[in-house]
């Protein structure tokens, strides 16, 4: 991941509703959730939800697919993994034990 792509991803996350949506989708797993369930879970109107999902898609943090009359959104795990790797790439140059807690991260 290059700097520009990382900045686009961070910009996509730099809003409370979008962060809530992404965390919800990460918990939902690769199968994702229909837009209506996402809106109900975070208490967002259809227009507000649509705006935020579009922002997350443009930042490549979520993907969407149509299943019948539903649009299913899912976290883009490879992009999220690349973003974490981007942040940690130069971490702890001579102290790898500093990065160990990342693999043992608690669920908040």
Tab-separated table of N, CA and C in Angstrom:
chain	number	residue	atom	x	y	z
A	1	UNK	N	0.852	-1.181	0.000
A	1	UNK	CA	0.000	0.000	0.000
A	1	UNK	C	0.889	1.231	0.000
A	2	UNK	N	0.557	2.178	-0.863
A	2	UNK	CA	1.331	3.411	-0.916
A	2	UNK	C	0.674	4.485	-0.038
A	3	UNK	N	1.360	5.588	0.133
A	3	UNK	CA	0.876	6.663	1.007
A	3	UNK	C	-0.492	7.184	0.571
A	4	UNK	N	-0.673	7.393	-0.729
A	4	UNK	CA	-1.935	7.956	-1.229
A	4	UNK	C	-3.114	7.026	-0.924
A	5	UNK	N	-2.919	5.731	-1.137
A	5	UNK	CA	-3.983	4.765	-0.866
A	5	UNK	C	-4.300	4.724	0.629
A	6	UNK	N	-3.261	4.772	1.456
A	6	UNK	CA	-3.465	4.786	2.907
A	6	UNK	C	-4.225	6.037	3.337
A	7	UNK	N	-3.861	7.179	2.777
A	7	UNK	CA	-4.555	8.418	3.132
A	7	UNK	C	-6.022	8.374	2.721
A	8	UNK	N	-6.310	7.783	1.572
A	8	UNK	CA	-7.707	7.639	1.137
A	8	UNK	C	-8.471	6.758	2.116
A	9	UNK	N	-7.855	5.668	2.548
A	9	UNK	CA	-8.501	4.775	3.514
A	9	UNK	C	-8.734	5.491	4.841
A	10	UNK	N	-7.732	6.214	5.321
A	10	UNK	CA	-7.897	6.945	6.586
A	10	UNK	C	-8.968	8.016	6.469
A	11	UNK	N	-9.037	8.679	5.339
A	11	UNK	CA	-10.081	9.685	5.132
A	11	UNK	C	-11.458	9.028	5.180
A	12	UNK	N	-11.564	7.836	4.626
A	12	UNK	CA	-12.828	7.107	4.666
A	12	UNK	C	-13.250	6.751	6.079
A	13	UNK	N	-12.284	6.548	6.942
A	13	UNK	CA	-12.575	6.184	8.333
A	13	UNK	C	-12.724	7.385	9.260
A	14	UNK	N	-12.409	8.550	8.773
A	14	UNK	CA	-12.344	9.736	9.622
A	14	UNK	C	-13.718	10.347	9.890
A	15	UNK	N	-14.672	9.492	10.241
A	15	UNK	CA	-16.023	9.954	10.559
A	15	UNK	C	-16.680	8.866	11.407
A	16	UNK	N	-17.375	9.259	12.450
A	16	UNK	CA	-17.900	8.303	13.436
A	16	UNK	C	-18.837	7.255	12.835
A	17	UNK	N	-19.770	7.666	11.996
A	17	UNK	CA	-20.723	6.716	11.420
A	17	UNK	C	-20.008	5.702	10.541
A	18	UNK	N	-19.056	6.157	9.744
A	18	UNK	CA	-18.328	5.225	8.874
A	18	UNK	C	-17.502	4.254	9.693
A	19	UNK	N	-16.911	4.710	10.754
A	19	UNK	CA	-16.161	3.803	11.632
A	19	UNK	C	-17.096	2.771	12.249
A	20	UNK	N	-18.279	3.188	12.682
A	20	UNK	CA	-19.269	2.248	13.225
A	20	UNK	C	-19.655	1.202	12.184
A	21	UNK	N	-19.898	1.652	10.965
A	21	UNK	CA	-20.282	0.737	9.894
A	21	UNK	C	-19.171	-0.279	9.645
A	22	UNK	N	-17.945	0.195	9.535
A	22	UNK	CA	-16.841	-0.712	9.249
A	22	UNK	C	-16.654	-1.717	10.373
A	23	UNK	N	-16.720	-1.275	11.607
A	23	UNK	CA	-16.568	-2.207	12.732
A	23	UNK	C	-17.692	-3.244	12.731
A	24	UNK	N	-18.893	-2.822	12.410
A	24	UNK	CA	-20.025	-3.747	12.315
A	24	UNK	C	-19.766	-4.788	11.223
A	25	UNK	N	-19.283	-4.332	10.074
A	25	UNK	CA	-19.029	-5.255	8.970
A	25	UNK	C	-17.863	-6.198	9.259
A	26	UNK	N	-16.871	-5.729	9.959
A	26	UNK	CA	-15.763	-6.606	10.347
A	26	UNK	C	-16.292	-7.720	11.243
A	27	UNK	N	-17.145	-7.368	12.192
A	27	UNK	CA	-17.732	-8.380	13.092
A	27	UNK	C	-18.656	-9.331	12.346
A	28	UNK	N	-19.313	-8.846	11.300
A	28	UNK	CA	-20.262	-9.668	10.541
A	28	UNK	C	-19.565	-10.768	9.746
A	29	UNK	N	-18.300	-10.584	9.448
A	29	UNK	CA	-17.571	-11.595	8.698
A	29	UNK	C	-17.677	-11.382	7.200
A	30	UNK	N	-17.058	-12.267	6.441
A	30	UNK	CA	-16.976	-12.095	4.990
A	30	UNK	C	-18.320	-12.140	4.273
A	31	UNK	N	-19.320	-12.744	4.888
A	31	UNK	CA	-20.638	-12.788	4.238
A	31	UNK	C	-21.317	-11.424	4.225
A	32	UNK	N	-20.917	-10.519	5.119
A	32	UNK	CA	-21.440	-9.160	5.130
A	32	UNK	C	-22.859	-9.056	5.639
A	33	UNK	N	-23.453	-7.906	5.411
A	33	UNK	CA	-24.810	-7.612	5.874
A	33	UNK	C	-25.562	-6.815	4.815
A	34	UNK	N	-26.876	-7.021	4.743
A	34	UNK	CA	-27.680	-6.168	3.855
A	34	UNK	C	-27.687	-4.731	4.374
A	35	UNK	N	-27.817	-3.792	3.452
A	35	UNK	CA	-27.813	-2.375	3.824
A	35	UNK	C	-28.854	-2.070	4.890
A	36	UNK	N	-30.038	-2.645	4.778
A	36	UNK	CA	-31.093	-2.387	5.759
A	36	UNK	C	-30.701	-2.787	7.167
A	37	UNK	N	-30.020	-3.905	7.302
A	37	UNK	CA	-29.567	-4.346	8.631
A	37	UNK	C	-28.496	-3.416	9.182
A	38	UNK	N	-27.641	-2.941	8.309
A	38	UNK	CA	-26.603	-1.995	8.750
A	38	UNK	C	-27.270	-0.722	9.270
A	39	UNK	N	-28.211	-0.196	8.502
A	39	UNK	CA	-28.915	1.021	8.908
A	39	UNK	C	-29.641	0.850	10.224
A	40	UNK	N	-30.311	-0.293	10.390
A	40	UNK	CA	-31.033	-0.552	11.641
A	40	UNK	C	-30.068	-0.662	12.817
A	41	UNK	N	-28.935	-1.291	12.595
A	41	UNK	CA	-27.971	-1.504	13.678
A	41	UNK	C	-27.343	-0.203	14.161
A	42	UNK	N	-27.146	0.738	13.248
A	42	UNK	CA	-26.504	1.995	13.660
A	42	UNK	C	-27.479	3.154	13.758
A	43	UNK	N	-28.738	2.906	13.430
A	43	UNK	CA	-29.752	3.956	13.529
A	43	UNK	C	-29.605	5.041	12.488
A	44	UNK	N	-29.310	4.651	11.257
A	44	UNK	CA	-29.112	5.639	10.190
A	44	UNK	C	-30.240	5.571	9.177
A	45	UNK	N	-30.664	6.722	8.684
A	45	UNK	CA	-31.659	6.775	7.614
A	45	UNK	C	-31.049	6.214	6.336
A	46	UNK	N	-31.892	5.856	5.384
A	46	UNK	CA	-31.411	5.289	4.125
A	46	UNK	C	-30.467	6.232	3.389
A	47	UNK	N	-30.811	7.515	3.325
A	47	UNK	CA	-29.963	8.455	2.586
A	47	UNK	C	-28.620	8.664	3.289
A	48	UNK	N	-28.664	8.769	4.602
A	48	UNK	CA	-27.424	8.944	5.371
A	48	UNK	C	-26.538	7.711	5.228
A	49	UNK	N	-27.159	6.533	5.339
A	49	UNK	CA	-26.427	5.277	5.222
A	49	UNK	C	-25.807	5.152	3.835
A	50	UNK	N	-26.576	5.449	2.811
A	50	UNK	CA	-26.087	5.366	1.435
A	50	UNK	C	-24.859	6.246	1.238
A	51	UNK	N	-24.910	7.460	1.756
A	51	UNK	CA	-23.782	8.380	1.644
A	51	UNK	C	-22.529	7.766	2.266
A	52	UNK	N	-22.648	7.239	3.479
A	52	UNK	CA	-21.485	6.707	4.193
A	52	UNK	C	-20.971	5.419	3.550
A	53	UNK	N	-21.865	4.569	3.090
A	53	UNK	CA	-21.422	3.344	2.413
A	53	UNK	C	-20.686	3.681	1.119
A	54	UNK	N	-21.150	4.692	0.411
A	54	UNK	CA	-20.466	5.128	-0.807
A	54	UNK	C	-19.063	5.619	-0.481
A	55	UNK	N	-18.931	6.380	0.589
A	55	UNK	CA	-17.613	6.873	0.998
A	55	UNK	C	-16.679	5.713	1.331
A	56	UNK	N	-17.205	4.716	2.040
A	56	UNK	CA	-16.388	3.552	2.402
A	56	UNK	C	-16.000	2.735	1.173
A	57	UNK	N	-16.916	2.632	0.214
A	57	UNK	CA	-16.590	1.917	-1.029
A	57	UNK	C	-15.527	2.675	-1.827
A	58	UNK	N	-15.651	3.986	-1.898
A	58	UNK	CA	-14.659	4.772	-2.629
A	58	UNK	C	-13.283	4.674	-1.985
A	59	UNK	N	-13.250	4.487	-0.674
A	59	UNK	CA	-11.984	4.300	0.042
A	59	UNK	C	-11.512	2.849	-0.035
A	60	UNK	N	-12.294	1.999	-0.717
A	60	UNK	CA	-12.001	0.575	-0.907
A	60	UNK	C	-12.012	-0.220	0.396
A	61	UNK	N	-12.680	0.284	1.426
A	61	UNK	CA	-12.737	-0.401	2.711
A	61	UNK	C	-13.889	-1.394	2.794
A	62	UNK	N	-14.890	-1.238	1.952
A	62	UNK	CA	-16.000	-2.184	1.887
A	62	UNK	C	-16.282	-2.533	0.427
A	63	UNK	N	-16.892	-3.682	0.256
A	63	UNK	CA	-17.337	-4.117	-1.069
A	63	UNK	C	-18.843	-4.322	-1.003
A	64	UNK	N	-19.475	-4.338	-2.160
A	64	UNK	CA	-20.915	-4.592	-2.198
A	64	UNK	C	-21.217	-5.587	-3.310
A	65	UNK	N	-22.308	-6.297	-3.119
A	65	UNK	CA	-22.795	-7.217	-4.132
A	65	UNK	C	-24.307	-7.265	-4.043
A	66	UNK	N	-24.938	-7.505	-5.144
A	66	UNK	CA	-26.404	-7.591	-5.176
A	66	UNK	C	-26.805	-9.054	-5.043
A	67	UNK	N	-27.746	-9.297	-4.149
A	67	UNK	CA	-28.357	-10.616	-3.992
A	67	UNK	C	-29.861	-10.396	-4.050
A	68	UNK	N	-30.434	-10.681	-5.217
A	68	UNK	CA	-31.855	-10.413	-5.412
A	68	UNK	C	-32.113	-8.928	-5.301
A	69	UNK	N	-33.011	-8.568	-4.403
A	69	UNK	CA	-33.314	-7.142	-4.248
A	69	UNK	C	-32.488	-6.479	-3.152
A	70	UNK	N	-31.548	-7.221	-2.555
A	70	UNK	CA	-30.722	-6.692	-1.468
A	70	UNK	C	-29.322	-6.353	-1.967
A	71	UNK	N	-28.749	-5.315	-1.382
A	71	UNK	CA	-27.330	-5.015	-1.587
A	71	UNK	C	-26.635	-5.404	-0.294
A	72	UNK	N	-25.670	-6.303	-0.428
A	72	UNK	CA	-24.925	-6.809	0.715
A	72	UNK	C	-23.563	-6.133	0.742
A	73	UNK	N	-23.210	-5.599	1.891
A	73	UNK	CA	-21.917	-4.943	2.072
A	73	UNK	C	-21.053	-5.792	2.980
A	74	UNK	N	-19.764	-5.825	2.673
A	74	UNK	CA	-18.809	-6.593	3.482
A	74	UNK	C	-17.520	-5.795	3.626
A	75	UNK	N	-16.839	-6.028	4.732
A	75	UNK	CA	-15.535	-5.400	4.941
A	75	UNK	C	-14.568	-5.947	3.899
A	76	UNK	N	-13.711	-5.101	3.394
A	76	UNK	CA	-12.679	-5.511	2.430
A	76	UNK	C	-11.444	-5.917	3.232
A	77	UNK	N	-11.457	-7.150	3.712
A	77	UNK	CA	-10.391	-7.627	4.600
A	77	UNK	C	-8.986	-7.471	4.025
A	78	UNK	N	-8.750	-7.752	2.744
A	78	UNK	CA	-7.391	-7.563	2.224
A	78	UNK	C	-6.916	-6.107	2.324
A	79	UNK	N	-7.807	-5.168	2.067
A	79	UNK	CA	-7.430	-3.750	2.162
A	79	UNK	C	-7.173	-3.379	3.621
A	80	UNK	N	-8.015	-3.850	4.526
A	80	UNK	CA	-7.809	-3.567	5.944
A	80	UNK	C	-6.493	-4.164	6.426
A	81	UNK	N	-6.199	-5.370	5.976
A	81	UNK	CA	-4.930	-6.005	6.339
A	81	UNK	C	-3.748	-5.203	5.802
A	82	UNK	N	-3.863	-4.750	4.549
A	82	UNK	CA	-2.800	-3.931	3.971
A	82	UNK	C	-2.626	-2.622	4.733
A	83	UNK	N	-3.727	-2.048	5.214
A	83	UNK	CA	-3.658	-0.794	5.959
A	83	UNK	C	-2.926	-0.996	7.287
A	84	UNK	N	-3.240	-2.070	7.982
A	84	UNK	CA	-2.545	-2.368	9.244
A	84	UNK	C	-1.069	-2.636	8.970
A	85	UNK	N	-0.781	-3.400	7.929
A	85	UNK	CA	0.606	-3.683	7.565
A	85	UNK	C	1.342	-2.383	7.229
A	86	UNK	N	0.674	-1.491	6.498
A	86	UNK	CA	1.252	-0.188	6.167
A	86	UNK	C	1.653	0.556	7.443
A	87	UNK	N	0.772	0.542	8.435
A	87	UNK	CA	1.051	1.247	9.686
A	87	UNK	C	2.190	0.598	10.469
A	88	UNK	N	2.256	-0.723	10.399
A	88	UNK	CA	3.213	-1.451	11.218
A	88	UNK	C	4.522	-1.750	10.484
A	89	UNK	N	4.590	-1.444	9.212
A	89	UNK	CA	5.741	-1.813	8.371
A	89	UNK	C	7.076	-1.413	8.986
A	90	UNK	N	7.165	-0.225	9.475
A	90	UNK	CA	8.441	0.257	10.015
A	90	UNK	C	8.473	0.200	11.538
A	91	UNK	N	7.519	-0.501	12.092
A	91	UNK	CA	7.391	-0.588	13.550
A	91	UNK	C	8.539	-1.378	14.160
A	92	UNK	N	9.048	-0.865	15.214
A	92	UNK	CA	9.931	-1.640	16.080
A	92	UNK	C	11.142	-2.192	15.344
A	93	UNK	N	11.805	-1.390	14.571
A	93	UNK	CA	12.903	-1.844	13.721
A	93	UNK	C	13.828	-2.843	14.420
A	94	UNK	N	14.271	-2.524	15.585
A	94	UNK	CA	15.180	-3.435	16.292
A	94	UNK	C	14.560	-4.016	17.553
A	95	UNK	N	13.241	-3.855	17.709
A	95	UNK	CA	12.566	-4.365	18.907
A	95	UNK	C	11.276	-5.072	18.516
A	96	UNK	N	11.348	-6.251	17.905
A	96	UNK	CA	10.152	-6.940	17.438
A	96	UNK	C	9.158	-7.266	18.548
A	97	UNK	N	9.613	-7.348	19.776
A	97	UNK	CA	8.694	-7.628	20.891
A	97	UNK	C	7.670	-6.509	21.065
A	98	UNK	N	7.974	-5.319	20.565
A	98	UNK	CA	7.026	-4.208	20.659
A	98	UNK	C	5.781	-4.457	19.818
A	99	UNK	N	5.908	-5.212	18.741
A	99	UNK	CA	4.785	-5.485	17.863
A	99	UNK	C	3.987	-6.708	18.291
A	100	UNK	N	4.515	-7.501	19.190
A	100	UNK	CA	3.834	-8.726	19.630
A	100	UNK	C	2.433	-8.475	20.165
A	101	UNK	N	2.184	-7.398	20.921
A	101	UNK	CA	0.820	-7.201	21.433
A	101	UNK	C	-0.234	-7.076	20.338
A	102	UNK	N	0.170	-6.711	19.128
A	102	UNK	CA	-0.795	-6.591	18.040
A	102	UNK	C	-1.490	-7.919	17.784
A	103	UNK	N	-0.741	-9.015	17.835
A	103	UNK	CA	-1.319	-10.331	17.582
A	103	UNK	C	-2.162	-10.812	18.758
A	104	UNK	N	-2.012	-10.172	19.878
A	104	UNK	CA	-2.761	-10.566	21.068
A	104	UNK	C	-3.818	-9.520	21.434
A	105	UNK	N	-4.177	-8.682	20.466
A	105	UNK	CA	-5.105	-7.573	20.719
A	105	UNK	C	-6.406	-8.057	21.322
A	106	UNK	N	-6.878	-7.329	22.323
A	106	UNK	CA	-8.150	-7.641	22.962
A	106	UNK	C	-9.274	-7.063	22.128
A	107	UNK	N	-10.428	-7.675	22.274
A	107	UNK	CA	-11.624	-7.149	21.623
A	107	UNK	C	-12.280	-6.149	22.560
A	108	UNK	N	-12.452	-4.925	22.075
A	108	UNK	CA	-13.080	-3.879	22.895
A	108	UNK	C	-14.571	-3.866	22.695
